[in-house]
C-alpha positions as a printed Julia matrix, in Angstrom:
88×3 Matrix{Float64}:
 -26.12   36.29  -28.91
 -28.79   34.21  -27.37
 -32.22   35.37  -26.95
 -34.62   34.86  -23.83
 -36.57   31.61  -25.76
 -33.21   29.78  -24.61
 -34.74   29.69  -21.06
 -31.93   28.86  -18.49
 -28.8    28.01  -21.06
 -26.29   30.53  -21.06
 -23.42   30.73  -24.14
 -23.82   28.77  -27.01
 -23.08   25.32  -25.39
 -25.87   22.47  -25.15
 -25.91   19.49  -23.36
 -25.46   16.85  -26.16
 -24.43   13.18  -26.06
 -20.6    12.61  -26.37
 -19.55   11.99  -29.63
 -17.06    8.74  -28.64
 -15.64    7.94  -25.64
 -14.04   10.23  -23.18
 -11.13    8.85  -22.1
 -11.12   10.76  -18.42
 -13.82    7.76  -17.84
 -11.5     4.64  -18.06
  -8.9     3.91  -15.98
  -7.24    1.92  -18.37
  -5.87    2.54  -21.63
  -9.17    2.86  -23.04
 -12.28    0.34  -24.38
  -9.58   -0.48  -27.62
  -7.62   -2.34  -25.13
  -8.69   -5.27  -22.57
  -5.52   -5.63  -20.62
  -5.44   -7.9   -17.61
  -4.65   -6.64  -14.02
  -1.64   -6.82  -12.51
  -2.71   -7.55   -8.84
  -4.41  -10.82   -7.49
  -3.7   -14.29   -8.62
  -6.25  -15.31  -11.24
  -6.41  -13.68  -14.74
  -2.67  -11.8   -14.36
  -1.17  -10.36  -16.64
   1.81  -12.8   -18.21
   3.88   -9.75  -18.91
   4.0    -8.88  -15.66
   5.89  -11.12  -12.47
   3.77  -12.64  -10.38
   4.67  -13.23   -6.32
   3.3   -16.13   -4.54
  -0.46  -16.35   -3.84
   0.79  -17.12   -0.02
   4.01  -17.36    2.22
   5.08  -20.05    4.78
   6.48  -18.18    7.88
  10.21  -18.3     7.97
  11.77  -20.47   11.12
  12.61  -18.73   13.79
  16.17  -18.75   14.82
  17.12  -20.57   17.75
  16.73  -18.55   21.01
  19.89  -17.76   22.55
  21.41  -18.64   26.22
  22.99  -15.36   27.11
  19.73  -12.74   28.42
  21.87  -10.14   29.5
  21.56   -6.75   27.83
  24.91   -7.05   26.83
  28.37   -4.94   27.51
  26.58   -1.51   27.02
  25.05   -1.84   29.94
  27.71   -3.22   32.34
  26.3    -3.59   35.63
  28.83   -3.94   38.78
  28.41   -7.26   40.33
  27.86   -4.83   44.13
  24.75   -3.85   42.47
  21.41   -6.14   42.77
  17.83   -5.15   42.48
  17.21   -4.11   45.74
  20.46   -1.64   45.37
  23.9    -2.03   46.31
  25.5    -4.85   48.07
  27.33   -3.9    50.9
  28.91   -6.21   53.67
  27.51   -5.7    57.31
């Protein structure tokens, strides 16, 4: 029971400092621990693998002679782009 002296608290909880850390404020495994990213290049973690810092573009293959859309898409030899070919 809490009288009206309290002012604004309600229920018998204070605000108080924490008595040690509260883990829902790390995002690592706590302040016990210092363990070293695993992104970037400098100060990785030697656990972990580590990629290349950067990547030469592969060559390109060589471009090839035939442009056609291929045989999918057979087009009659009567037909041009203005429409079919026909003899006068």
């Amino acid at each position: 029971a809490t009288s009206n002296t309290d002012g604004a608290w309600v229920g018998t909880w204070r605000p108080h400092r924490p008595r040690g850390p509260i883990m829902a404020q790390f995002t690592s495994p706590g302040p016990k621990y210092s363990i070293p990213g695993t992104t970037g290049y400098l100060a990785h973690s030697p656990t972990k693998a580590k990629a290349p810092a950067y990547t030469f573009q592969r060559a390109k293959p060589p471009a090839a002679d035939s442009c056609s859309p291929g045989p999918r898409y057979y087009v009659q030899p009567s037909i041009t782009r203005n429409g079919k070919y026909v003899a006068p």
